[in-house]
Amino acid sequence: MTFTPVPLDGLFNGKGVSTPRRWPTTGGFNVWGNTFPAEGFPGTDGETFVEGVPYLLPGKGGPAAAGTAMDNVRCRGQLLEVPAGEHRWIHVLGAAERRTEDELLVHYADGAVRRQWLRISDFWPETDQRFGELLAFRTRYLMYPRHSQHNMPPSVWAQRVPVTVPGTVTALELPDNPAMHLFAITLETRETVES
């Protein structure tokens, strides 16, 4: 299998990561202005692995380190062009404001569009996964605009969405659901067998 991390920084429209001890914090993952602490994001130079899948993450070496840059995609129906290929899985690092599920549209080179479900569990501290995804990581605490809450570690989840219809995938249309936040997407491509 081949993995292709897809850069999302051109679509980042949400600020869910803040630098600790810079009060008040900027951004807000949810209506209360909660954020993940930048020091809790794994990886260096924006790359991290979860269960062997590589992701480009706005981690310690990425936008989150600056404390002001956008760092996640709040889903609003954006069209994400991806490297064309016979992809079999769409791997997502994300979190939701409350657990949520919605349709992800998979666009093919022949013009076809197929619907798949993207399901992401709640980021809220100590909330268990709801949709069978893996816990990618949990930061040590949750940040509020003017303080941190150390007994409330929020979660980021690793979810995968199957590409059930074979064909050349060229784009993904994200759900129009602002409760879904995506930090990274990686495509898993089908092996080609030479005859």
mmCIF file of N, CA and C in Angstrom, residues 122-189:
data_model
loop_
_atom_site.group_PDB
_atom_site.id
_atom_site.type_symbol
_atom_site.label_atom_id
_atom_site.label_comp_id
_atom_site.label_asym_id
_atom_site.label_seq_id
_atom_site.Cartn_x
_atom_site.Cartn_y
_atom_site.Cartn_z
ATOM 1 N N ASP A 122 -16.503 13.078 19.275
ATOM 2 C CA ASP A 122 -16.375 14.337 19.987
ATOM 3 C C ASP A 122 -14.945 14.573 20.471
ATOM 4 N N PHE A 123 -14.496 15.818 20.380
ATOM 5 C CA PHE A 123 -13.194 16.189 20.927
ATOM 6 C C PHE A 123 -13.258 16.341 22.436
ATOM 7 N N TRP A 124 -14.468 16.512 22.962
ATOM 8 C CA TRP A 124 -14.640 16.881 24.358
ATOM 9 C C TRP A 124 -13.887 15.929 25.280
ATOM 10 N N PRO A 125 -13.251 16.453 26.290
ATOM 11 C CA PRO A 125 -12.396 15.655 27.167
ATOM 12 C C PRO A 125 -13.072 14.400 27.711
ATOM 13 N N GLU A 126 -12.288 13.337 27.651
ATOM 14 C CA GLU A 126 -12.675 12.048 28.213
ATOM 15 C C GLU A 126 -13.924 11.434 27.574
ATOM 16 N N THR A 127 -14.293 11.895 26.383
ATOM 17 C CA THR A 127 -15.418 11.305 25.666
ATOM 18 C C THR A 127 -14.891 10.145 24.830
ATOM 19 N N ASP A 128 -15.510 9.004 24.948
ATOM 20 C CA ASP A 128 -15.072 7.836 24.185
ATOM 21 C C ASP A 128 -15.463 7.968 22.720
ATOM 22 N N GLN A 129 -14.771 7.196 21.880
ATOM 23 C CA GLN A 129 -15.111 7.183 20.455
ATOM 24 C C GLN A 129 -16.503 6.604 20.275
ATOM 25 N N ARG A 130 -17.162 7.083 19.261
ATOM 26 C CA ARG A 130 -18.534 6.675 18.990
ATOM 27 C C ARG A 130 -18.644 5.832 17.713
ATOM 28 N N PHE A 131 -17.692 6.028 16.786
ATOM 29 C CA PHE A 131 -17.829 5.444 15.455
ATOM 30 C C PHE A 131 -16.730 4.437 15.112
ATOM 31 N N GLY A 132 -16.047 3.897 16.107
ATOM 32 C CA GLY A 132 -15.048 2.866 15.856
ATOM 33 C C GLY A 132 -13.689 3.380 15.430
ATOM 34 N N GLU A 133 -13.493 4.696 15.425
ATOM 35 C CA GLU A 133 -12.197 5.213 15.030
ATOM 36 C C GLU A 133 -11.179 5.022 16.150
ATOM 37 N N LEU A 134 -9.913 5.239 15.821
ATOM 38 C CA LEU A 134 -8.829 5.109 16.792
ATOM 39 C C LEU A 134 -8.547 6.461 17.437
ATOM 40 N N LEU A 135 -8.134 6.421 18.679
ATOM 41 C CA LEU A 135 -7.655 7.634 19.322
ATOM 42 C C LEU A 135 -6.283 7.941 18.735
ATOM 43 N N ALA A 136 -6.164 9.039 18.015
ATOM 44 C CA ALA A 136 -4.873 9.425 17.433
ATOM 45 C C ALA A 136 -3.972 9.968 18.530
ATOM 46 N N PHE A 137 -4.487 10.914 19.299
ATOM 47 C CA PHE A 137 -3.780 11.423 20.465
ATOM 48 C C PHE A 137 -4.731 12.253 21.308
ATOM 49 N N ARG A 138 -4.319 12.433 22.531
ATOM 50 C CA ARG A 138 -5.082 13.234 23.490
ATOM 51 C C ARG A 138 -4.087 14.196 24.128
ATOM 52 N N THR A 139 -4.392 15.484 24.092
ATOM 53 C CA THR A 139 -3.502 16.441 24.744
ATOM 54 C C THR A 139 -3.698 16.356 26.254
ATOM 55 N N ARG A 140 -2.760 16.890 27.003
ATOM 56 C CA ARG A 140 -2.800 16.753 28.467
ATOM 57 C C ARG A 140 -3.880 17.604 29.114
ATOM 58 N N TYR A 141 -4.312 18.655 28.424
ATOM 59 C CA TYR A 141 -5.307 19.551 29.003
ATOM 60 C C TYR A 141 -6.022 20.313 27.900
ATOM 61 N N LEU A 142 -7.071 20.993 28.277
ATOM 62 C CA LEU A 142 -7.895 21.785 27.374
ATOM 63 C C LEU A 142 -7.678 23.261 27.682
ATOM 64 N N MET A 143 -7.604 24.074 26.648
ATOM 65 C CA MET A 143 -7.412 25.509 26.862
ATOM 66 C C MET A 143 -8.722 26.258 26.663
ATOM 67 N N TYR A 144 -8.942 27.223 27.515
ATOM 68 C CA TYR A 144 -10.013 28.211 27.398
ATOM 69 C C TYR A 144 -9.350 29.535 27.043
ATOM 70 N N PRO A 145 -10.104 30.546 26.638
ATOM 71 C CA PRO A 145 -9.472 31.805 26.245
ATOM 72 C C PRO A 145 -8.568 32.425 27.321
ATOM 73 N N ARG A 146 -8.885 32.229 28.602
ATOM 74 C CA ARG A 146 -8.103 32.886 29.650
ATOM 75 C C ARG A 146 -7.514 31.953 30.700
ATOM 76 N N HIS A 147 -7.654 30.653 30.506
ATOM 77 C CA HIS A 147 -7.061 29.702 31.441
ATOM 78 C C HIS A 147 -7.005 28.318 30.791
ATOM 79 N N SER A 148 -6.297 27.417 31.443
ATOM 80 C CA SER A 148 -6.268 26.027 30.976
ATOM 81 C C SER A 148 -6.925 25.144 32.023
ATOM 82 N N GLN A 149 -7.524 24.062 31.551
ATOM 83 C CA GLN A 149 -8.241 23.124 32.416
ATOM 84 C C GLN A 149 -7.480 21.794 32.367
ATOM 85 N N HIS A 150 -6.713 21.517 33.416
ATOM 86 C CA HIS A 150 -5.808 20.371 33.387
ATOM 87 C C HIS A 150 -6.477 19.029 33.644
ATOM 88 N N ASN A 151 -7.697 19.003 34.088
ATOM 89 C CA ASN A 151 -8.375 17.715 34.283
ATOM 90 C C ASN A 151 -9.283 17.372 33.104
ATOM 91 N N MET A 152 -9.060 18.027 31.960
ATOM 92 C CA MET A 152 -9.921 17.833 30.794
ATOM 93 C C MET A 152 -9.081 17.692 29.524
ATOM 94 N N PRO A 153 -8.539 16.506 29.249
ATOM 95 C CA PRO A 153 -7.733 16.323 28.038
ATOM 96 C C PRO A 153 -8.583 16.001 26.801
ATOM 97 N N PRO A 154 -8.601 16.888 25.783
ATOM 98 C CA PRO A 154 -9.401 16.643 24.576
ATOM 99 C C PRO A 154 -8.711 15.675 23.610
ATOM 100 N N SER A 155 -9.484 15.150 22.671
ATOM 101 C CA SER A 155 -9.020 14.086 21.774
ATOM 102 C C SER A 155 -9.052 14.491 20.309
ATOM 103 N N VAL A 156 -8.127 13.912 19.544
ATOM 104 C CA VAL A 156 -8.147 13.936 18.083
ATOM 105 C C VAL A 156 -8.219 12.478 17.649
ATOM 106 N N TRP A 157 -9.080 12.196 16.677
ATOM 107 C CA TRP A 157 -9.380 10.824 16.261
ATOM 108 C C TRP A 157 -8.812 10.515 14.883
ATOM 109 N N ALA A 158 -8.445 9.251 14.673
ATOM 110 C CA ALA A 158 -8.031 8.744 13.359
ATOM 111 C C ALA A 158 -9.173 7.904 12.812
ATOM 112 N N GLN A 159 -9.783 8.409 11.759
ATOM 113 C CA GLN A 159 -10.910 7.729 11.125
ATOM 114 C C GLN A 159 -10.509 7.374 9.700
ATOM 115 N N ARG A 160 -11.112 6.350 9.152
ATOM 116 C CA ARG A 160 -10.874 6.044 7.737
ATOM 117 C C ARG A 160 -12.207 5.822 7.052
ATOM 118 N N VAL A 161 -12.256 6.285 5.814
ATOM 119 C CA VAL A 161 -13.461 6.200 4.996
ATOM 120 C C VAL A 161 -13.131 5.332 3.790
ATOM 121 N N PRO A 162 -13.915 4.296 3.524
ATOM 122 C CA PRO A 162 -13.612 3.443 2.374
ATOM 123 C C PRO A 162 -13.996 4.125 1.059
ATOM 124 N N VAL A 163 -13.214 3.857 0.045
ATOM 125 C CA VAL A 163 -13.589 4.224 -1.326
ATOM 126 C C VAL A 163 -14.128 2.929 -1.917
ATOM 127 N N THR A 164 -15.435 2.781 -1.898
ATOM 128 C CA THR A 164 -16.050 1.491 -2.213
ATOM 129 C C THR A 164 -16.179 1.195 -3.700
ATOM 130 N N VAL A 165 -16.151 2.228 -4.524
ATOM 131 C CA VAL A 165 -16.268 2.023 -5.965
ATOM 132 C C VAL A 165 -14.898 2.274 -6.597
ATOM 133 N N PRO A 166 -14.291 1.253 -7.218
ATOM 134 C CA PRO A 166 -12.986 1.451 -7.848
ATOM 135 C C PRO A 166 -13.059 2.485 -8.962
ATOM 136 N N GLY A 167 -11.968 3.168 -9.177
ATOM 137 C CA GLY A 167 -11.873 4.184 -10.215
ATOM 138 C C GLY A 167 -10.841 5.215 -9.809
ATOM 139 N N THR A 168 -10.570 6.139 -10.704
ATOM 140 C CA THR A 168 -9.577 7.164 -10.440
ATOM 141 C C THR A 168 -10.224 8.329 -9.697
ATOM 142 N N VAL A 169 -9.858 8.484 -8.429
ATOM 143 C CA VAL A 169 -10.388 9.561 -7.592
ATOM 144 C C VAL A 169 -9.572 10.819 -7.850
ATOM 145 N N THR A 170 -10.274 11.955 -8.040
ATOM 146 C CA THR A 170 -9.590 13.220 -8.328
ATOM 147 C C THR A 170 -9.861 14.309 -7.294
ATOM 148 N N ALA A 171 -10.941 14.174 -6.518
ATOM 149 C CA ALA A 171 -11.273 15.226 -5.552
ATOM 150 C C ALA A 171 -12.190 14.669 -4.473
ATOM 151 N N LEU A 172 -12.191 15.362 -3.350
ATOM 152 C CA LEU A 172 -13.102 15.062 -2.249
ATOM 153 C C LEU A 172 -13.883 16.334 -1.934
ATOM 154 N N GLU A 173 -15.187 16.195 -1.830
ATOM 155 C CA GLU A 173 -16.020 17.322 -1.438
ATOM 156 C C GLU A 173 -16.413 17.107 0.023
ATOM 157 N N LEU A 174 -15.935 17.984 0.876
ATOM 158 C CA LEU A 174 -16.151 17.831 2.303
ATOM 159 C C LEU A 174 -17.602 18.117 2.658
ATOM 160 N N PRO A 175 -18.076 17.568 3.762
ATOM 161 C CA PRO A 175 -19.454 17.852 4.183
ATOM 162 C C PRO A 175 -19.635 19.343 4.478
ATOM 163 N N ASP A 176 -20.853 19.807 4.389
ATOM 164 C CA ASP A 176 -21.165 21.166 4.834
ATOM 165 C C ASP A 176 -21.651 21.028 6.275
ATOM 166 N N ASN A 177 -20.699 20.856 7.169
ATOM 167 C CA ASN A 177 -20.991 20.587 8.566
ATOM 168 C C ASN A 177 -19.879 21.213 9.413
ATOM 169 N N PRO A 178 -20.068 22.447 9.882
ATOM 170 C CA PRO A 178 -18.996 23.144 10.599
ATOM 171 C C PRO A 178 -18.643 22.538 11.949
ATOM 172 N N ALA A 179 -19.374 21.529 12.396
ATOM 173 C CA ALA A 179 -19.012 20.845 13.638
ATOM 174 C C ALA A 179 -17.877 19.849 13.423
ATOM 175 N N MET A 180 -17.549 19.558 12.152
ATOM 176 C CA MET A 180 -16.438 18.653 11.826
ATOM 177 C C MET A 180 -15.186 19.468 11.559
ATOM 178 N N HIS A 181 -14.107 19.074 12.225
ATOM 179 C CA HIS A 181 -12.814 19.742 12.054
ATOM 180 C C HIS A 181 -11.790 18.710 11.613
ATOM 181 N N LEU A 182 -11.114 18.975 10.492
ATOM 182 C CA LEU A 182 -10.116 18.062 9.956
ATOM 183 C C LEU A 182 -8.736 18.693 10.073
ATOM 184 N N PHE A 183 -7.810 17.975 10.691
ATOM 185 C CA PHE A 183 -6.438 18.442 10.822
ATOM 186 C C PHE A 183 -5.556 17.872 9.714
ATOM 187 N N ALA A 184 -5.908 16.693 9.200
ATOM 188 C CA ALA A 184 -5.081 16.059 8.173
ATOM 189 C C ALA A 184 -5.882 14.993 7.423
ATOM 190 N N ILE A 185 -5.510 14.791 6.151
ATOM 191 C CA ILE A 185 -6.081 13.732 5.313
ATOM 192 C C ILE A 185 -4.932 13.036 4.593
ATOM 193 N N THR A 186 -4.976 11.714 4.577
ATOM 194 C CA THR A 186 -4.004 10.911 3.838
ATOM 195 C C THR A 186 -4.768 9.879 3.014
ATOM 196 N N LEU A 187 -4.353 9.713 1.777
ATOM 197 C CA LEU A 187 -4.978 8.732 0.892
ATOM 198 C C LEU A 187 -4.156 7.454 0.869
ATOM 199 N N GLU A 188 -4.849 6.331 0.897
ATOM 200 C CA GLU A 188 -4.189 5.027 0.753
ATOM 201 C C GLU A 188 -4.545 4.509 -0.629
ATOM 202 N N THR A 189 -3.519 4.217 -1.425
ATOM 203 C CA THR A 189 -3.713 3.850 -2.825
ATOM 204 C C THR A 189 -3.611 2.341 -3.003
#
